Amino acid sequence: MGFSGHLVFGRSSRSLLEAPLFGGVGVGDDGVRVWKGRPGGWQTLELAHGIWRAGHLPALVAWTGAPACFAEVHDSRTAVVTGLDADGNRWQARLNPDDATDLPDEIPVTAERALAWATAAGVRSSAEPWHVEDVLRTRTTFAEDLFAALLDELDFPETPLA
């Protein structure tokens, strides 16, 4: 059985878990894991169901003052990613699209919106839209890996190996 829950990505000089919307949930609590951070304060939280709600995204963007996104992951097979910037521009992508047949496939438009979101986040992306489209069309065992690959392709600073 794979991971089911939420991956939350945002930028802050403090831990994202300090945001009031998390209600005091912390590292080490059941169902909470923090991925290794990316340069520039970019952080990813892995949260069990019940900790994060889609309606929290605007509050996280307001608290951090930066664009953020989250992925709702289902048994590591598929994920729906939703991003929001400070101006209220929203985008949504499906990871492992062959498994996410309940949502329409608008990959080229989604890739453009994701790149615009990364630009709003201050990322100077050199990615071509077709590179992002390739990630959105990729099928792999773990949707979590595709989430990280999408952030990499959008040119967010990569997680240091050491």
PDB file of C-alpha atoms in Angstrom:
ATOM      1  CA  MET A   1       0.000   0.000   0.000  1.00  0.00           C
ATOM      2  CA  GLY A   2       1.366   3.404  -0.991  1.00  0.00           C
ATOM      3  CA  PHE A   3       1.076   6.850   0.508  1.00  0.00           C
ATOM      4  CA  SER A   4      -2.309   8.530   0.656  1.00  0.00           C
ATOM      5  CA  GLY A   5      -2.498  12.078   1.908  1.00  0.00           C
ATOM      6  CA  HIS A   6      -1.220  15.503   0.943  1.00  0.00           C
ATOM      7  CA  LEU A   7       2.081  16.996  -0.133  1.00  0.00           C
ATOM      8  CA  VAL A   8       2.211  20.715   0.640  1.00  0.00           C
ATOM      9  CA  PHE A   9       4.870  22.926  -0.984  1.00  0.00           C
ATOM     10  CA  GLY A  10       5.597  26.517  -0.022  1.00  0.00           C
ATOM     11  CA  ARG A  11       8.308  29.005   0.898  1.00  0.00           C
ATOM     12  CA  SER A  12       8.944  30.501   4.293  1.00  0.00           C
ATOM     13  CA  SER A  13      11.882  31.433   6.501  1.00  0.00           C
ATOM     14  CA  ARG A  14      10.041  29.524   9.261  1.00  0.00           C
ATOM     15  CA  SER A  15       8.670  26.003   9.244  1.00  0.00           C
ATOM     16  CA  LEU A  16       5.435  25.770   7.261  1.00  0.00           C
ATOM     17  CA  LEU A  17       4.036  23.847  10.232  1.00  0.00           C
ATOM     18  CA  GLU A  18       4.100  27.130  12.195  1.00  0.00           C
ATOM     19  CA  ALA A  19       1.274  28.460  10.009  1.00  0.00           C
ATOM     20  CA  PRO A  20      -1.875  28.862  12.138  1.00  0.00           C
ATOM     21  CA  LEU A  21      -3.874  26.708   9.737  1.00  0.00           C
ATOM     22  CA  PHE A  22      -1.998  23.621  10.985  1.00  0.00           C
ATOM     23  CA  GLY A  23      -3.261  24.147  14.526  1.00  0.00           C
ATOM     24  CA  GLY A  24      -0.042  23.191  16.278  1.00  0.00           C
ATOM     25  CA  VAL A  25       0.661  19.955  14.402  1.00  0.00           C
ATOM     26  CA  GLY A  26       4.387  19.352  14.492  1.00  0.00           C
ATOM     27  CA  VAL A  27       7.253  17.256  13.247  1.00  0.00           C
ATOM     28  CA  GLY A  28       7.105  13.866  14.896  1.00  0.00           C
ATOM     29  CA  ASP A  29       3.332  13.919  15.203  1.00  0.00           C
ATOM     30  CA  ASP A  30       1.614  10.918  13.653  1.00  0.00           C
ATOM     31  CA  GLY A  31       1.060  11.471   9.944  1.00  0.00           C
ATOM     32  CA  VAL A  32       3.518  14.387   9.576  1.00  0.00           C
ATOM     33  CA  ARG A  33       6.791  14.177   7.699  1.00  0.00           C
ATOM     34  CA  VAL A  34       9.004  17.007   6.435  1.00  0.00           C
ATOM     35  CA  TRP A  35      10.958  16.413   3.225  1.00  0.00           C
ATOM     36  CA  LYS A  36      14.488  17.732   2.938  1.00  0.00           C
ATOM     37  CA  GLY A  37      14.231  21.470   2.184  1.00  0.00           C
ATOM     38  CA  ARG A  38      15.099  23.166  -1.059  1.00  0.00           C
ATOM     39  CA  PRO A  39      17.290  26.292  -1.216  1.00  0.00           C
ATOM     40  CA  GLY A  40      15.500  29.621  -0.752  1.00  0.00           C
ATOM     41  CA  GLY A  41      13.179  28.423   2.020  1.00  0.00           C
ATOM     42  CA  TRP A  42      11.122  26.077  -0.178  1.00  0.00           C
ATOM     43  CA  GLN A  43       9.645  23.268   1.891  1.00  0.00           C
ATOM     44  CA  THR A  44       7.547  20.163   1.305  1.00  0.00           C
ATOM     45  CA  LEU A  45       5.338  18.610   3.971  1.00  0.00           C
ATOM     46  CA  GLU A  46       3.932  15.100   3.716  1.00  0.00           C
ATOM     47  CA  LEU A  47       0.671  14.955   5.664  1.00  0.00           C
ATOM     48  CA  ALA A  48      -1.768  12.156   6.358  1.00  0.00           C
ATOM     49  CA  HIS A  49      -5.412  12.723   5.441  1.00  0.00           C
ATOM     50  CA  GLY A  50      -7.266  14.939   7.877  1.00  0.00           C
ATOM     51  CA  ILE A  51      -4.446  17.413   8.513  1.00  0.00           C
ATOM     52  CA  TRP A  52      -4.708  19.426   5.265  1.00  0.00           C
ATOM     53  CA  ARG A  53      -7.813  20.631   3.438  1.00  0.00           C
ATOM     54  CA  ALA A  54      -7.951  22.140  -0.051  1.00  0.00           C
ATOM     55  CA  GLY A  55      -9.453  25.273   1.488  1.00  0.00           C
ATOM     56  CA  HIS A  56      -6.193  25.869   3.393  1.00  0.00           C
ATOM     57  CA  LEU A  57      -4.254  26.859   0.261  1.00  0.00           C
ATOM     58  CA  PRO A  58      -5.300  30.559   0.258  1.00  0.00           C
ATOM     59  CA  ALA A  59      -4.448  30.810   3.978  1.00  0.00           C
ATOM     60  CA  LEU A  60      -1.001  29.293   3.368  1.00  0.00           C
ATOM     61  CA  VAL A  61      -0.328  31.715   0.486  1.00  0.00           C
ATOM     62  CA  ALA A  62      -1.413  34.634   2.692  1.00  0.00           C
ATOM     63  CA  TRP A  63       0.711  33.435   5.643  1.00  0.00           C
ATOM     64  CA  THR A  64       3.861  32.887   3.555  1.00  0.00           C
ATOM     65  CA  GLY A  65       3.305  35.771   1.127  1.00  0.00           C
ATOM     66  CA  ALA A  66       4.396  33.405  -1.633  1.00  0.00           C
ATOM     67  CA  PRO A  67       2.770  31.044  -4.117  1.00  0.00           C
ATOM     68  CA  ALA A  68       2.176  27.521  -2.821  1.00  0.00           C
ATOM     69  CA  CYS A  69       0.765  24.246  -4.052  1.00  0.00           C
ATOM     70  CA  PHE A  70      -0.376  20.909  -2.732  1.00  0.00           C
ATOM     71  CA  ALA A  71      -0.889  17.440  -4.155  1.00  0.00           C
ATOM     72  CA  GLU A  72      -3.669  15.146  -3.052  1.00  0.00           C
ATOM     73  CA  VAL A  73      -2.094  11.705  -3.408  1.00  0.00           C
ATOM     74  CA  HIS A  74      -4.075   8.471  -3.635  1.00  0.00           C
ATOM     75  CA  ASP A  75      -2.189   5.294  -2.714  1.00  0.00           C
ATOM     76  CA  SER A  76       0.940   6.663  -4.482  1.00  0.00           C
ATOM     77  CA  ARG A  77      -0.750   5.886  -7.828  1.00  0.00           C
ATOM     78  CA  THR A  78      -2.143   9.248  -8.767  1.00  0.00           C
ATOM     79  CA  ALA A  79      -2.191  12.822  -7.517  1.00  0.00           C
ATOM     80  CA  VAL A  80      -3.994  16.040  -8.277  1.00  0.00           C
ATOM     81  CA  VAL A  81      -1.789  19.105  -7.807  1.00  0.00           C
ATOM     82  CA  THR A  82      -3.326  22.528  -7.161  1.00  0.00           C
ATOM     83  CA  GLY A  83      -1.258  25.710  -7.141  1.00  0.00           C
ATOM     84  CA  LEU A  84      -2.158  29.255  -6.158  1.00  0.00           C
ATOM     85  CA  ASP A  85      -0.231  32.523  -6.361  1.00  0.00           C
ATOM     86  CA  ALA A  86      -0.655  35.714  -4.335  1.00  0.00           C
ATOM     87  CA  ASP A  87      -2.885  37.256  -7.049  1.00  0.00           C
ATOM     88  CA  GLY A  88      -5.360  34.377  -6.818  1.00  0.00           C
ATOM     89  CA  ASN A  89      -4.290  32.644 -10.046  1.00  0.00           C
ATOM     90  CA  ARG A  90      -4.933  28.929  -9.671  1.00  0.00           C
ATOM     91  CA  TRP A  91      -3.810  25.935 -11.710  1.00  0.00           C
ATOM     92  CA  GLN A  92      -4.347  22.219 -11.430  1.00  0.00           C
ATOM     93  CA  ALA A  93      -2.430  19.233 -12.814  1.00  0.00           C
ATOM     94  CA  ARG A  94      -2.938  15.497 -12.784  1.00  0.00           C
ATOM     95  CA  LEU A  95       0.005  13.196 -12.134  1.00  0.00           C
ATOM     96  CA  ASN A  96      -0.080   9.682 -13.608  1.00  0.00           C
ATOM     97  CA  PRO A  97      -2.891  10.820 -15.952  1.00  0.00           C
ATOM     98  CA  ASP A  98      -3.813   7.331 -17.175  1.00  0.00           C
ATOM     99  CA  ASP A  99      -4.933   6.602 -13.618  1.00  0.00           C
ATOM    100  CA  ALA A 100      -6.747   9.938 -13.207  1.00  0.00           C
ATOM    101  CA  THR A 101      -9.400   9.363 -15.833  1.00  0.00           C
ATOM    102  CA  ASP A 102     -12.091  11.276 -13.951  1.00  0.00           C
ATOM    103  CA  LEU A 103     -10.494  14.642 -14.821  1.00  0.00           C
ATOM    104  CA  PRO A 104     -10.193  16.151 -18.324  1.00  0.00           C
ATOM    105  CA  ASP A 105      -6.737  16.179 -19.899  1.00  0.00           C
ATOM    106  CA  GLU A 106      -5.582  19.727 -20.640  1.00  0.00           C
ATOM    107  CA  ILE A 107      -1.847  19.127 -20.344  1.00  0.00           C
ATOM    108  CA  PRO A 108      -0.540  21.954 -22.617  1.00  0.00           C
ATOM    109  CA  VAL A 109      -2.664  24.601 -20.872  1.00  0.00           C
ATOM    110  CA  THR A 110      -1.771  23.161 -17.474  1.00  0.00           C
ATOM    111  CA  ALA A 111       1.944  23.292 -18.282  1.00  0.00           C
ATOM    112  CA  GLU A 112       1.676  26.987 -19.235  1.00  0.00           C
ATOM    113  CA  ARG A 113      -0.230  27.797 -16.035  1.00  0.00           C
ATOM    114  CA  ALA A 114       2.271  25.898 -13.894  1.00  0.00           C
ATOM    115  CA  LEU A 115       5.146  27.816 -15.511  1.00  0.00           C
ATOM    116  CA  ALA A 116       3.338  31.125 -14.894  1.00  0.00           C
ATOM    117  CA  TRP A 117       2.876  30.103 -11.245  1.00  0.00           C
ATOM    118  CA  ALA A 118       6.595  29.305 -10.925  1.00  0.00           C
ATOM    119  CA  THR A 119       7.408  32.714 -12.414  1.00  0.00           C
ATOM    120  CA  ALA A 120       5.066  34.364  -9.869  1.00  0.00           C
ATOM    121  CA  ALA A 121       7.011  32.453  -7.192  1.00  0.00           C
ATOM    122  CA  GLY A 122      10.178  34.189  -8.343  1.00  0.00           C
ATOM    123  CA  VAL A 123      11.615  31.198 -10.170  1.00  0.00           C
ATOM    124  CA  ARG A 124      13.400  32.183 -13.349  1.00  0.00           C
ATOM    125  CA  SER A 125      12.452  29.080 -15.257  1.00  0.00           C
ATOM    126  CA  SER A 126      14.296  28.167 -18.410  1.00  0.00           C
ATOM    127  CA  ALA A 127      11.967  25.201 -18.889  1.00  0.00           C
ATOM    128  CA  GLU A 128      10.152  24.810 -22.147  1.00  0.00           C
ATOM    129  CA  PRO A 129       6.448  24.022 -21.762  1.00  0.00           C
ATOM    130  CA  TRP A 130       6.933  20.657 -23.466  1.00  0.00           C
ATOM    131  CA  HIS A 131       9.351  19.613 -20.690  1.00  0.00           C
ATOM    132  CA  VAL A 132       6.624  20.223 -18.117  1.00  0.00           C
ATOM    133  CA  GLU A 133       4.123  18.449 -20.380  1.00  0.00           C
ATOM    134  CA  ASP A 134       6.444  15.421 -20.445  1.00  0.00           C
ATOM    135  CA  VAL A 135       6.368  15.223 -16.650  1.00  0.00           C
ATOM    136  CA  LEU A 136       2.571  15.558 -16.668  1.00  0.00           C
ATOM    137  CA  ARG A 137       2.336  12.668 -19.158  1.00  0.00           C
ATOM    138  CA  THR A 138       4.825  10.439 -17.340  1.00  0.00           C
ATOM    139  CA  ARG A 139       3.644   7.292 -15.612  1.00  0.00           C
ATOM    140  CA  THR A 140       5.624   6.013 -12.681  1.00  0.00           C
ATOM    141  CA  THR A 141       5.065   3.877  -9.626  1.00  0.00           C
ATOM    142  CA  PHE A 142       5.026   6.746  -7.147  1.00  0.00           C
ATOM    143  CA  ALA A 143       3.070   9.948  -7.701  1.00  0.00           C
ATOM    144  CA  GLU A 144       5.206  11.520  -4.965  1.00  0.00           C
ATOM    145  CA  ASP A 145       8.253  11.150  -7.227  1.00  0.00           C
ATOM    146  CA  LEU A 146       6.358  12.874 -10.042  1.00  0.00           C
ATOM    147  CA  PHE A 147       5.479  15.748  -7.705  1.00  0.00           C
ATOM    148  CA  ALA A 148       9.187  16.286  -6.955  1.00  0.00           C
ATOM    149  CA  ALA A 149      10.024  15.914 -10.670  1.00  0.00           C
ATOM    150  CA  LEU A 150       7.398  18.550 -11.548  1.00  0.00           C
ATOM    151  CA  LEU A 151       8.938  21.015  -9.086  1.00  0.00           C
ATOM    152  CA  ASP A 152      12.392  20.248 -10.509  1.00  0.00           C
ATOM    153  CA  GLU A 153      11.170  20.778 -14.072  1.00  0.00           C
ATOM    154  CA  LEU A 154       9.598  24.098 -13.097  1.00  0.00           C
ATOM    155  CA  ASP A 155      13.159  25.064 -12.038  1.00  0.00           C
ATOM    156  CA  PHE A 156      12.569  25.323  -8.310  1.00  0.00           C
ATOM    157  CA  PRO A 157      15.956  24.886  -6.632  1.00  0.00           C
ATOM    158  CA  GLU A 158      16.671  21.179  -6.334  1.00  0.00           C
ATOM    159  CA  THR A 159      17.024  19.498  -2.973  1.00  0.00           C
ATOM    160  CA  PRO A 160      20.703  19.165  -2.061  1.00  0.00           C
ATOM    161  CA  LEU A 161      21.925  15.568  -2.108  1.00  0.00           C
ATOM    162  CA  ALA A 162      24.095  15.829   1.016  1.00  0.00           C
TER     163      ALA A 162
END
